[in-house]
Coordinates of C-alpha atoms and ligand atoms in Angstrom, one line a residue:
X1 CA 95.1 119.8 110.9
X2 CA 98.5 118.0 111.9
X3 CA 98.8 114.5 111.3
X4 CA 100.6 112.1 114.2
X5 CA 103.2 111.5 112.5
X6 CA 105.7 108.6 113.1
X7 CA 108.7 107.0 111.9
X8 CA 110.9 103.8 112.0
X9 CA 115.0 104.2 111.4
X10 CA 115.7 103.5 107.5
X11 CA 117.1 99.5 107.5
X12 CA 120.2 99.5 105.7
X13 CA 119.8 97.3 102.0
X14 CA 123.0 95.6 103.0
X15 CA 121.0 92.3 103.7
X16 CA 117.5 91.2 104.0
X17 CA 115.7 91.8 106.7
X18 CA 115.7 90.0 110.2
X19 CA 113.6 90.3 113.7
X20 CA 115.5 93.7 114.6
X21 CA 114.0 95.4 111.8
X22 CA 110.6 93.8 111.8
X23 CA 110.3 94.5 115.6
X24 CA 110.4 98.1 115.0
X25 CA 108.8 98.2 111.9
X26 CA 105.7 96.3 113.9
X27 CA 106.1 98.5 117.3
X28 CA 105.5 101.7 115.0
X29 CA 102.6 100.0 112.8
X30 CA 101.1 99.1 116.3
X31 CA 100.6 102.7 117.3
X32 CA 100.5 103.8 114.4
X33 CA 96.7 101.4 114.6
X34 CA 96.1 103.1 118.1
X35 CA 96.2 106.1 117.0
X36 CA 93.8 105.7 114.2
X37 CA 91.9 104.0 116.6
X38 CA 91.3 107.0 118.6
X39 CA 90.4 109.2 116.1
X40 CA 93.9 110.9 114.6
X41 CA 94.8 111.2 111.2
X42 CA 98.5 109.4 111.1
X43 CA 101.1 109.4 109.0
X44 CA 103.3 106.3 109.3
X45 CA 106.8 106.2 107.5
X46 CA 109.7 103.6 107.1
X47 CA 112.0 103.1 104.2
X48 CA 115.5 102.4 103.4
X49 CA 118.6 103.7 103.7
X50 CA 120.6 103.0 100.4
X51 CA 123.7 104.7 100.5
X52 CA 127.3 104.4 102.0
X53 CA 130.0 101.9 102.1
X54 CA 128.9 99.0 103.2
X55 CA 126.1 99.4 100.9
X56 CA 128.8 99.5 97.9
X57 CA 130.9 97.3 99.7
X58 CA 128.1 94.6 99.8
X59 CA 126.9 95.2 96.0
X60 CA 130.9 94.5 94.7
X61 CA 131.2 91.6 96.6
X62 CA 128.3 90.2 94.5
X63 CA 128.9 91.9 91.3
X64 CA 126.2 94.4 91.0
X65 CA 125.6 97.8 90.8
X66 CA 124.4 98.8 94.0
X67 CA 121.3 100.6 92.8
X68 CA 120.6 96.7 91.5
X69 CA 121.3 95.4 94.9
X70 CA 119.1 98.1 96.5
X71 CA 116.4 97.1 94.1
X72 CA 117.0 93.7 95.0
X73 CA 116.4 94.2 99.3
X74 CA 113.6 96.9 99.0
X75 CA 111.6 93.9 97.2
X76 CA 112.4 92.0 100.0
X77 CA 112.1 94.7 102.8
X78 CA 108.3 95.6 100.9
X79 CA 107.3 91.8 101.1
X80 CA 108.1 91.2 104.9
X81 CA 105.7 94.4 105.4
X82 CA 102.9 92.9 103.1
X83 CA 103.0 89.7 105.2
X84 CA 102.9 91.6 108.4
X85 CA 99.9 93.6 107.5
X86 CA 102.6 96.5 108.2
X87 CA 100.0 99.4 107.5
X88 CA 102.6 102.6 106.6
X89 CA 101.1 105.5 104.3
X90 CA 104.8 106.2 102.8
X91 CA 108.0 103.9 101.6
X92 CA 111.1 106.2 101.4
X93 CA 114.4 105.1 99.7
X94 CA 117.4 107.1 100.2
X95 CA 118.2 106.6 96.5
X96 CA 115.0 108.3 95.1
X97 CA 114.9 111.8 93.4
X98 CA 112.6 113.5 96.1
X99 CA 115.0 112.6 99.3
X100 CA 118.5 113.6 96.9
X101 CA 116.9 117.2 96.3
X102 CA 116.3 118.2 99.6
X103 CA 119.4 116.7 101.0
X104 CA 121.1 118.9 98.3
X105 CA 118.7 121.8 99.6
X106 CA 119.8 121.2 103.5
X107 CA 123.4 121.4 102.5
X108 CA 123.0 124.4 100.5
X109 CA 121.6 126.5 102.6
X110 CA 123.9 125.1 105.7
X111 CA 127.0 126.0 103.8
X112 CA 125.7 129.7 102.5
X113 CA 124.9 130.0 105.9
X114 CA 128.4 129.4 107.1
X115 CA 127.1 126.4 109.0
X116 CA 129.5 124.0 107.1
X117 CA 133.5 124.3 106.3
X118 CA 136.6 122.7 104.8
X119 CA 139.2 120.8 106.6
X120 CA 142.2 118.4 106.8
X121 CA 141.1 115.8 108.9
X122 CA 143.0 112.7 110.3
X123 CA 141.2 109.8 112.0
X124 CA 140.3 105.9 112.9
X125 CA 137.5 105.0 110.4
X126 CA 135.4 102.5 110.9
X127 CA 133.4 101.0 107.6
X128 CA 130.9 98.6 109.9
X129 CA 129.9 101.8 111.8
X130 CA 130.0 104.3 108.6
X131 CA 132.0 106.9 110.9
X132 CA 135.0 107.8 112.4
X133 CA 135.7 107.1 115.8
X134 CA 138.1 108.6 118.4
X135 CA 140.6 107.1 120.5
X136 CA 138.7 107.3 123.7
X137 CA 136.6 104.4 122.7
X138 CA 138.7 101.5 122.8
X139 CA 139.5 99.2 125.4
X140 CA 142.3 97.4 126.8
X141 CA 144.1 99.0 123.5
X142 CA 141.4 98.0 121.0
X143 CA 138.5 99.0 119.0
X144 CA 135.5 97.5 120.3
X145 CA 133.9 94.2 118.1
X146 CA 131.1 96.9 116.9
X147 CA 132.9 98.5 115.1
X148 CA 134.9 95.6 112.8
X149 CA 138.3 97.0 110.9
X150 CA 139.3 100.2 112.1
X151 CA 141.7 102.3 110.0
X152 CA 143.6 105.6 110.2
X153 CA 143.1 107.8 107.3
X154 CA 143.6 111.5 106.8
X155 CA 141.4 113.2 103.9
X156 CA 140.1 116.8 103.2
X157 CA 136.3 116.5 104.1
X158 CA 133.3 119.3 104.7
X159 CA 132.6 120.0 108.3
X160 CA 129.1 120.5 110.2
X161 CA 129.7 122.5 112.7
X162 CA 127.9 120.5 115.3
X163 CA 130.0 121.5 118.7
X164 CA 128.8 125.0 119.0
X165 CA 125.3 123.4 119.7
X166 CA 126.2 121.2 122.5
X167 CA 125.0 124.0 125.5
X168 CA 121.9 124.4 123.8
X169 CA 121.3 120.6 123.6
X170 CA 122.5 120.0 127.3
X171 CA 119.8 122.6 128.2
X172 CA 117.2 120.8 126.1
X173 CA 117.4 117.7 127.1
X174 CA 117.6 118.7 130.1
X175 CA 114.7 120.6 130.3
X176 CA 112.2 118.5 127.8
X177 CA 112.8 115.1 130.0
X178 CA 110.3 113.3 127.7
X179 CA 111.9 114.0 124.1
X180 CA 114.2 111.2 124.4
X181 CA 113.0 107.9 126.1
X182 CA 113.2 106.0 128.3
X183 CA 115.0 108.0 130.7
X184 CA 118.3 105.8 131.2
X185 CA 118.7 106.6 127.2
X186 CA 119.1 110.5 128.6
X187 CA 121.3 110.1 130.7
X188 CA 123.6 108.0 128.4
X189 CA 123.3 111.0 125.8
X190 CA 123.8 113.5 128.8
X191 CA 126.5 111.6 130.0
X192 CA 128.5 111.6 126.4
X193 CA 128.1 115.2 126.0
X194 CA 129.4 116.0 129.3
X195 CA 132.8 115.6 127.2
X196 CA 133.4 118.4 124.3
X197 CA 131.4 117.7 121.3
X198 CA 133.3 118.1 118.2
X199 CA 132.3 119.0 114.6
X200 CA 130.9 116.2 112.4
X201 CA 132.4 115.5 109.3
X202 CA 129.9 115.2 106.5
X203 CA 131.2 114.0 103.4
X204 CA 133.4 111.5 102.0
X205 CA 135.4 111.8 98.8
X206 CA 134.0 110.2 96.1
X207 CA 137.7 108.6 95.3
X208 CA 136.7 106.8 98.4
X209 CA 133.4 106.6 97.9
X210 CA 131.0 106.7 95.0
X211 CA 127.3 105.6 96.0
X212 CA 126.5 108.9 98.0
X213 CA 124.4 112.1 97.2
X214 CA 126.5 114.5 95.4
X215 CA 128.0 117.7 98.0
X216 CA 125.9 120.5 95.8
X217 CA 128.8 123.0 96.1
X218 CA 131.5 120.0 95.6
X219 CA 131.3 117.4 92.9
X220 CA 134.1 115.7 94.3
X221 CA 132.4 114.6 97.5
X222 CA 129.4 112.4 98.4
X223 CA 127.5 113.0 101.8
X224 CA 128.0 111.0 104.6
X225 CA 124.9 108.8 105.1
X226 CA 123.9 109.7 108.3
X227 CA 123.6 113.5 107.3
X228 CA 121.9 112.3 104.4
X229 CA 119.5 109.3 105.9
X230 CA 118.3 111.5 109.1
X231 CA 116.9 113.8 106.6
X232 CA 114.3 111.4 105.4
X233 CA 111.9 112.2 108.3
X234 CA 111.9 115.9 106.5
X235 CA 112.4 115.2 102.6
X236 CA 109.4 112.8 102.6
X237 CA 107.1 115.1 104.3
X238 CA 108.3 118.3 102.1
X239 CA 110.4 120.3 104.0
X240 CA 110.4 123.5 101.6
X241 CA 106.5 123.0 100.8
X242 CA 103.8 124.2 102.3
X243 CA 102.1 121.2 103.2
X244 CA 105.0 120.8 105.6
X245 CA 103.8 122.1 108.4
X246 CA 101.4 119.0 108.3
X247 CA 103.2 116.8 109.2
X248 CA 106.2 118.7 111.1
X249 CA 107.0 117.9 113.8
X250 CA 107.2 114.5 114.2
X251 CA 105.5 112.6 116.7
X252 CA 107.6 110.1 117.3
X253 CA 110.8 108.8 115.9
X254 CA 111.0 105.0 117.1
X255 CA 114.4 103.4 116.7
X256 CA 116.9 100.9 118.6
X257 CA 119.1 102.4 121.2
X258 CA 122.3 101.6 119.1
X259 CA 121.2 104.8 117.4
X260 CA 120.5 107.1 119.8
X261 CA 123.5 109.0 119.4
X262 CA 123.1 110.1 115.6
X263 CA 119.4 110.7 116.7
X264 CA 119.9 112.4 119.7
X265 CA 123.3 114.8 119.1
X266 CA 123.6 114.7 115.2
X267 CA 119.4 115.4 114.4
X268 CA 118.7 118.0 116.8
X269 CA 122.5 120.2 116.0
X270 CA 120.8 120.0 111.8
X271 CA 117.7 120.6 112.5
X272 CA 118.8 123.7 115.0
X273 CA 120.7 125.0 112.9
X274 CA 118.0 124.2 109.7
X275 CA 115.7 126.2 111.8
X276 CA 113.3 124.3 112.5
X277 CA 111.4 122.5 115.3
X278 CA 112.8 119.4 117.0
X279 CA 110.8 115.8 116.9
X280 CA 108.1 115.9 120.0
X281 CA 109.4 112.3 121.1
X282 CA 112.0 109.7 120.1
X283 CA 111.5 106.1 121.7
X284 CA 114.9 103.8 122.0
X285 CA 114.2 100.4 122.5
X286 CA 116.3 97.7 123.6
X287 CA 117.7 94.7 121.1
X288 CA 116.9 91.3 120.7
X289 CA 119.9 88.9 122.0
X290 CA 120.1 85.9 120.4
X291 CA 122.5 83.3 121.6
X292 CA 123.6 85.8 124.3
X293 CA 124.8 88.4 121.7
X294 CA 122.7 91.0 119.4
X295 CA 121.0 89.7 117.1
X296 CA 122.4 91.1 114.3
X297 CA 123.7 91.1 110.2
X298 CA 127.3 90.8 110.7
X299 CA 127.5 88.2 113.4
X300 CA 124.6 86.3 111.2
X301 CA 123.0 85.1 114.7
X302 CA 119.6 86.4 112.8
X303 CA 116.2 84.9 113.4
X304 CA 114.2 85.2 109.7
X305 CA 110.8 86.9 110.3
X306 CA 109.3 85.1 106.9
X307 CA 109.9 81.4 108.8
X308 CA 108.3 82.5 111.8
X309 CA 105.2 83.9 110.1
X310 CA 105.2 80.5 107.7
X311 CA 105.1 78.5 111.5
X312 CA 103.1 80.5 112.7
X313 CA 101.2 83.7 111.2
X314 CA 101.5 87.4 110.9
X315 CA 99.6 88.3 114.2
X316 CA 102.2 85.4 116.1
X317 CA 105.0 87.2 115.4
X318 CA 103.3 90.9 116.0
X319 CA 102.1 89.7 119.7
X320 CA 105.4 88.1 120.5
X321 CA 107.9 91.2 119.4
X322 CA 105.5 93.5 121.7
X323 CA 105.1 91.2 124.1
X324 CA 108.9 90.1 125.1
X325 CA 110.8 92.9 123.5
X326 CA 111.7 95.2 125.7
X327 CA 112.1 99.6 125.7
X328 CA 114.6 99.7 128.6
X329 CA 116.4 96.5 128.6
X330 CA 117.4 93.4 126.1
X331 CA 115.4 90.2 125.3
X332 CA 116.9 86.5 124.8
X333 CA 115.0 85.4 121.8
X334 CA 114.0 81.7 121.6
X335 CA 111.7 79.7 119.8
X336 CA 111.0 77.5 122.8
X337 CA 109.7 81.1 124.0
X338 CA 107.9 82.0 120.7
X339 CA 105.9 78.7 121.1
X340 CA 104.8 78.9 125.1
X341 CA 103.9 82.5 124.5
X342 CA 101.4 81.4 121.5
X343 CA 100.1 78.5 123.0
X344 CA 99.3 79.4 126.0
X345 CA 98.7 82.9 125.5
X346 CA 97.0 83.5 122.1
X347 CA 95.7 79.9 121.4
X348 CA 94.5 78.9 124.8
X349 CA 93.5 81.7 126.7
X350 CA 92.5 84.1 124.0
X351 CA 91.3 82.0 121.3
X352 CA 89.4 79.4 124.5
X353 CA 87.5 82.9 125.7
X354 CA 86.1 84.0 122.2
X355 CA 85.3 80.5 121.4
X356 CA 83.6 79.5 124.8
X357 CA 82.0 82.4 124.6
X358 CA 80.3 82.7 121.4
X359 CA 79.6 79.2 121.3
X360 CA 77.4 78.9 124.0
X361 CA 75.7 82.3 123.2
X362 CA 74.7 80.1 119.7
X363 CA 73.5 77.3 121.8
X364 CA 71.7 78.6 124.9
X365 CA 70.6 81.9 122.8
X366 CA 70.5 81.7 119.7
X367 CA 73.2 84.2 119.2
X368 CA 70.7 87.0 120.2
X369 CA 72.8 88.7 122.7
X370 CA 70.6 89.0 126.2
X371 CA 70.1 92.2 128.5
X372 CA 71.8 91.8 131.8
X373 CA 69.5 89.4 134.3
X374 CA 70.1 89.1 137.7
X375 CA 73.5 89.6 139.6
X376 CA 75.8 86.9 141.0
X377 CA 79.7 85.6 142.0
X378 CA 82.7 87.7 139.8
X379 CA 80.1 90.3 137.7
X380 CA 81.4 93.6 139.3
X381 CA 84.8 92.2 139.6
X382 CA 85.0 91.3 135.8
X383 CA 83.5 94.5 134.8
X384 CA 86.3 96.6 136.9
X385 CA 88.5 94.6 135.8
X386 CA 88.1 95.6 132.1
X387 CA 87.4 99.6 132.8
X388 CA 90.9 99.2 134.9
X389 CA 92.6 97.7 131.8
X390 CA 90.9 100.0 129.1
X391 CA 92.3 102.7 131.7
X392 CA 95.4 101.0 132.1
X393 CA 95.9 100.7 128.0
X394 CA 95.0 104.0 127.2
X395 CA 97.8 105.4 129.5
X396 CA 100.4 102.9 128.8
X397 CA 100.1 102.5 124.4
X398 CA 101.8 105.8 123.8
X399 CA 104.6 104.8 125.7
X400 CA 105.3 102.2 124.0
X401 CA 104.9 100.1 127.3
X402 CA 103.6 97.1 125.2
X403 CA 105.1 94.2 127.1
X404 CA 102.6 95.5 130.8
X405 CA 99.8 96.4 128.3
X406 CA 99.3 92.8 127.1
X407 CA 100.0 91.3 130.5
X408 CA 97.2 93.2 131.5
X409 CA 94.8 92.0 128.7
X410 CA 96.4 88.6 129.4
X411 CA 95.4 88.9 133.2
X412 CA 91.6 90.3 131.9
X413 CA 91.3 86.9 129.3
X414 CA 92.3 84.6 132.5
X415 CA 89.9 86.6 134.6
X416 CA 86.9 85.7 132.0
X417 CA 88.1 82.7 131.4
X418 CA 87.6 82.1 135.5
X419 CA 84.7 83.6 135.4
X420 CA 83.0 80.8 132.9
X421 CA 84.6 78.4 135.3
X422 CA 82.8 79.8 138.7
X423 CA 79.4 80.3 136.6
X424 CA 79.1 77.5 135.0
X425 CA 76.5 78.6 132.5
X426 CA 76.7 74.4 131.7
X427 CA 74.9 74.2 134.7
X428 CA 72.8 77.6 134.6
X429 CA 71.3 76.3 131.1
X430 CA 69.8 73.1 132.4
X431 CA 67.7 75.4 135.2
X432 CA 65.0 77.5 134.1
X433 CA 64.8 79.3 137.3
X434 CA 68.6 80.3 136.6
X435 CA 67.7 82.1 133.2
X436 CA 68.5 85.4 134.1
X437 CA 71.8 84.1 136.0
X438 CA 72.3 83.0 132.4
X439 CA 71.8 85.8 130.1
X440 CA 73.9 88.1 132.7
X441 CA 76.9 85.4 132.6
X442 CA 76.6 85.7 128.4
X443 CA 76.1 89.5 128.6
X444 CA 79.2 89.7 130.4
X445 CA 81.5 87.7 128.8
X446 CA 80.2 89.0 125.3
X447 CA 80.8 92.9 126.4
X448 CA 84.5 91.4 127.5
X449 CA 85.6 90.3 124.2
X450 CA 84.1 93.1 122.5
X451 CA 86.5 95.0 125.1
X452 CA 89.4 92.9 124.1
X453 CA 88.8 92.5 120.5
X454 CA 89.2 96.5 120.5
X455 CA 91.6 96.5 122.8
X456 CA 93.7 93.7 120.7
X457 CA 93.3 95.2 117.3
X458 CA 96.6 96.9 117.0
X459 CA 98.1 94.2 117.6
X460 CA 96.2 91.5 116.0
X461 CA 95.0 92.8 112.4
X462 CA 94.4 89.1 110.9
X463 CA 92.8 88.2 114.6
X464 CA 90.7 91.3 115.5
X465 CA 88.1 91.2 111.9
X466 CA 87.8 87.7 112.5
X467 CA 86.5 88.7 116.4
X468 CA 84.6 91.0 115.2
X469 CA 82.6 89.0 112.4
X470 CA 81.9 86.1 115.1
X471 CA 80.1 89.2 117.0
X472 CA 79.0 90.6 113.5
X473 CA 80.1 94.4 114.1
X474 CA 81.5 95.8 111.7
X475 CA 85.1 96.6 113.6
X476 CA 86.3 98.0 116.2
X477 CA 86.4 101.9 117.3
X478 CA 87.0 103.9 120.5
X479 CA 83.6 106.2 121.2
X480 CA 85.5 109.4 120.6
X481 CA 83.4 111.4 123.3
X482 CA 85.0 108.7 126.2
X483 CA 87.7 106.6 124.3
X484 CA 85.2 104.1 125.9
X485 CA 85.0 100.8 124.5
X486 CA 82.7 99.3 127.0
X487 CA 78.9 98.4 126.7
X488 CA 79.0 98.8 122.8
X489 CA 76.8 95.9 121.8
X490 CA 73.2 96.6 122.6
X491 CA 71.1 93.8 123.6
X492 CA 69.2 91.5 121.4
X493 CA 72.3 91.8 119.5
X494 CA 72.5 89.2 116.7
X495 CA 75.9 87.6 116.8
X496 CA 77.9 85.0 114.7
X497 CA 79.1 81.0 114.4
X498 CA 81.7 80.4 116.4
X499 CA 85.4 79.0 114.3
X500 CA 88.6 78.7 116.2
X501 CA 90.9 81.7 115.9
X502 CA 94.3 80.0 116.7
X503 CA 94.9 76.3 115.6
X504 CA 96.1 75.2 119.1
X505 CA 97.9 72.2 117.5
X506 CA 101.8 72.0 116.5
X507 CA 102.9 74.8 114.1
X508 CA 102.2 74.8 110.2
X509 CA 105.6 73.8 109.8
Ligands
ME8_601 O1 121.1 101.7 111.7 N1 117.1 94.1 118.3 O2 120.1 100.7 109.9 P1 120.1 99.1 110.4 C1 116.2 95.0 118.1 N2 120.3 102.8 108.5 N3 116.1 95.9 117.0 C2 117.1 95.7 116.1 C3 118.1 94.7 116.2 C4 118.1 93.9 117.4 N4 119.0 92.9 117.6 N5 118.9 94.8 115.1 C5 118.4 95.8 114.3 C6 120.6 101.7 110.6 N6 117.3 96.4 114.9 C7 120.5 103.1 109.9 C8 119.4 103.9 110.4 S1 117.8 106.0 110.5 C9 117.8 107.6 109.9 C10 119.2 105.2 109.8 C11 116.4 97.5 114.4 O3 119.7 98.4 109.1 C12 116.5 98.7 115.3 O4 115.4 99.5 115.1 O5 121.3 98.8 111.0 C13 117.8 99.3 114.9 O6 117.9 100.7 115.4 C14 117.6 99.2 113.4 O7 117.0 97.9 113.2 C15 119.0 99.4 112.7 O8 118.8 99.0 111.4

């Protein structure tokens, strides 16, 4: 059976690792968890993109080769994922012999096929961006700050020929409105190839440029590393084998909407003219600002993942890039931010409800969890409340619509929490005659964080087993019949101690 299959972009080994990268490295694990969740067999990919000049650039300027510097940031790319229980079932680098062979294959067959030629080419270069760029994109006069140095140079290269595809991928983006989202990202790709779309050049002499995959019908030549890099969501996966069409096509392709055109025009013209099926879905979210600029390596305005998840934890930083980062528009990171959201969020509302709640099922019940007694103030509400938000979550998680998902589960944690406050089981407990007010009020509030502790589990991976062993059940899974989570525990139920999930106090650090 097909897999869902999902990807992250390949980060670039030119430096370590910052929020960018671990935001969409943590978006993709986070369904990737859904979707296990529900029952699919996933297969979840992220890696590295090794080659190209800033690559080399980066390795000279500290005196190593660059397959040593490459080394050197996939250690450090492969620790950030350890610490943020990041759960991916492959780790592709660009450099490795099993992505080299069938880039070599791709251009092979695209040149027998007439698909690629030779040319004299003259052009603005720009090294920050890895490709040339055309006059029409300055302004006032000038190359925009994205794209650093800009300089002309005219060189024989090897030619895709990418333009004759542009009608067909009009048409089909045009008619498959959901394969690139969200929709304003469309209509920024229709928009750009509303002008003529020329040929892309694919290779780069290796005078210029050494660390590249060899042009198989051109030893002089390396290949340009977004003809080689796009292929990794094929070469990993086997394009050639037949356990190909297990994976193929991809699910989803989840990157930042600064790529959207390589992913968009360049991806879809290869794998056309490949042969081959296009991804079902690509996702384009928006960037985290910080300081009121992008977050990003070469302005060096970077916030380090590691130091928020020494502060903090693992699950902090996972609930706070899919709470505040956003798929449509940008997010101001600050710590002030960072901090509110975990105290108020995680520590008191989520880690209050579990505690409140499985600490007085200790003391007025011995943990035994109690059938439903008799009805009183909020019961219904609470209980539409959470078959609204299961509803609500199920639609909303393969959209990637994190941010309203976890408002809603906030909103379902303040409604429990109200509902302790209105009940009173305090008061219930010292009134035999209120018993059965009592067991319904525990019953309640213990099927809510069952509810929530599934409902939270992609999200929270260090949070969620230690909800579910203060319930004792042995995790949490969507019935498959109903992709129900509701009414699970049965009573009589034999639950936990209570300990605190989040230290409310000052951060570790
Ligand atoms: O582009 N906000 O690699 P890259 C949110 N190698 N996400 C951000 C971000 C920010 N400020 N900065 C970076 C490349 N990201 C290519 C990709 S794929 C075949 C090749 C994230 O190291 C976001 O996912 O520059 C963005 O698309 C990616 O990091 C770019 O990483």
């Amino acid at each position: 059976m097909k897999k869902y299959y999902i990807t992250t972009p390949i980060y670039y080994v030119n430096d370590r690792p910052h929020l960018g990268h671990a935001s969409t490295t943590i978006w993709a694990d986070v369904q990737a968890r859904f979707q296990r969740m529900t029952g699919r067999e996933v297969f979840f990919l992220t890696g590295l993109d090794e080659h190209g000049t800033k690559v080399q650039q980066t390795a000279k300027k500290r005196g190593v080769e660059p397959q040593a510097h490459a080394d050197e940031m996939a250690a450090s790319f492969r620790n950030l994922w350890k610490q943020l229980h990041i759960s991916n079932d492959d780790f592709v680098r660009t450099s490795e012999p099993r992505h080299k062979k069938v880039v070599q294959k791709v251009l092979q067959e695209l040149h027998d096929r007439g698909e690629i030629y030779l040319a004299e080419h003259e052009g603005w270069y720009s090294a920050r961006a890895e490709q040339f760029v055309t006059e029409k994109e300055m302004v006032n006069g000038k190359f925009p700050e994205i794209y650093g140095d800009v300089v002309k140079i005219s060189e024989k290269n090897y030619f895709f020929k990418m333009g004759q595809y542009q009608s067909w991928l009009v048409e089909y983006l045009k008619g498959n409105p959901g394969f690139l989202q969200p929709d304003s990202r469309r209509n920024e790709i229709l928009g750009f190839l509303s002008q003529p779309l020329g040929d892309l050049c694919i290779s780069r002499p290796k005078s210029r440029l050494s660390w590249g995959i060899e042009m198989p019908f051109d030893k002089d030549y390396v290949t340009y590393v977004w003809f080689d890099a796009l292929i990794n969501y094929i070469s990993v996966p086997g394009y050639g084998e037949a356990r190909f069409k297990e994976f193929w096509p991809a699910d989803v392709h989840l990157i930042g909407k600064e790529i959207i055109t390589p992913h968009a025009i360049y991806w879809p013209a290869m794998l056309k003219a490949i042969g081959i099926d296009l991804p079902r879905q690509m996702f384009a979210h928006g960037w985290w600002l910080f300081g009121n600029a992008k977050m990003s390596k070469t302005l060096g305005n970077v916030k380090d993942p590691i130091e928020l998840i020494q502060s903090y934890d693992a699950d902090a930083v996972r609930y706070f890039v899919c709470r505040e980062l956003q798929l449509a528009g940008d997010s101001n990171y600050t710590d002030e931010l960072f901090k509110q959201r975990y105290d108020s969020e995680l520590a008191n509302d989520l880690g209050n409800l579990v505690n409140r709640s499985i600490s007085m099922l200790q003391r007025y019940r011995s943990g035994k969890l109690p059938a439903v007694g008799s009805q009183g103030t909020g019961d219904d509400e609470l209980q539409k409340q959470a078959a609204e938000t299961v509803e609500f979550y199920l639609e909303n998680m393969p959209l990637f619509q994190y941010g309203r998902v976890l408002e809603r589960t906030g909103r379902l944690v303040q409604r429990a929490n109200q509902y302790v406050e209105e009940n009173a089981p305090w008061k219930l407990a010292k009134d035999a005659g209120l018993a059965g007010r009592l067991d319904t009020v525990l019953n309640r509030l213990v099927e809510v964080v069952y509810t929530l502790g599934t409902l939270l589990s992609p999200f929270l991976p260090e949070t969620s087993p230690k909800i579910a062993a203060q319930l004792q059940v042995p995790g949490f899974i969507f019935s498959k019949k109903d992709l129900s989570c509701l009414k699970s525990l049965k009573p009589q139920h034999q639950t936990g101690q209570p300990t605190p999930l989040f230290p409310r106090s000052e951060p570790k650090k």
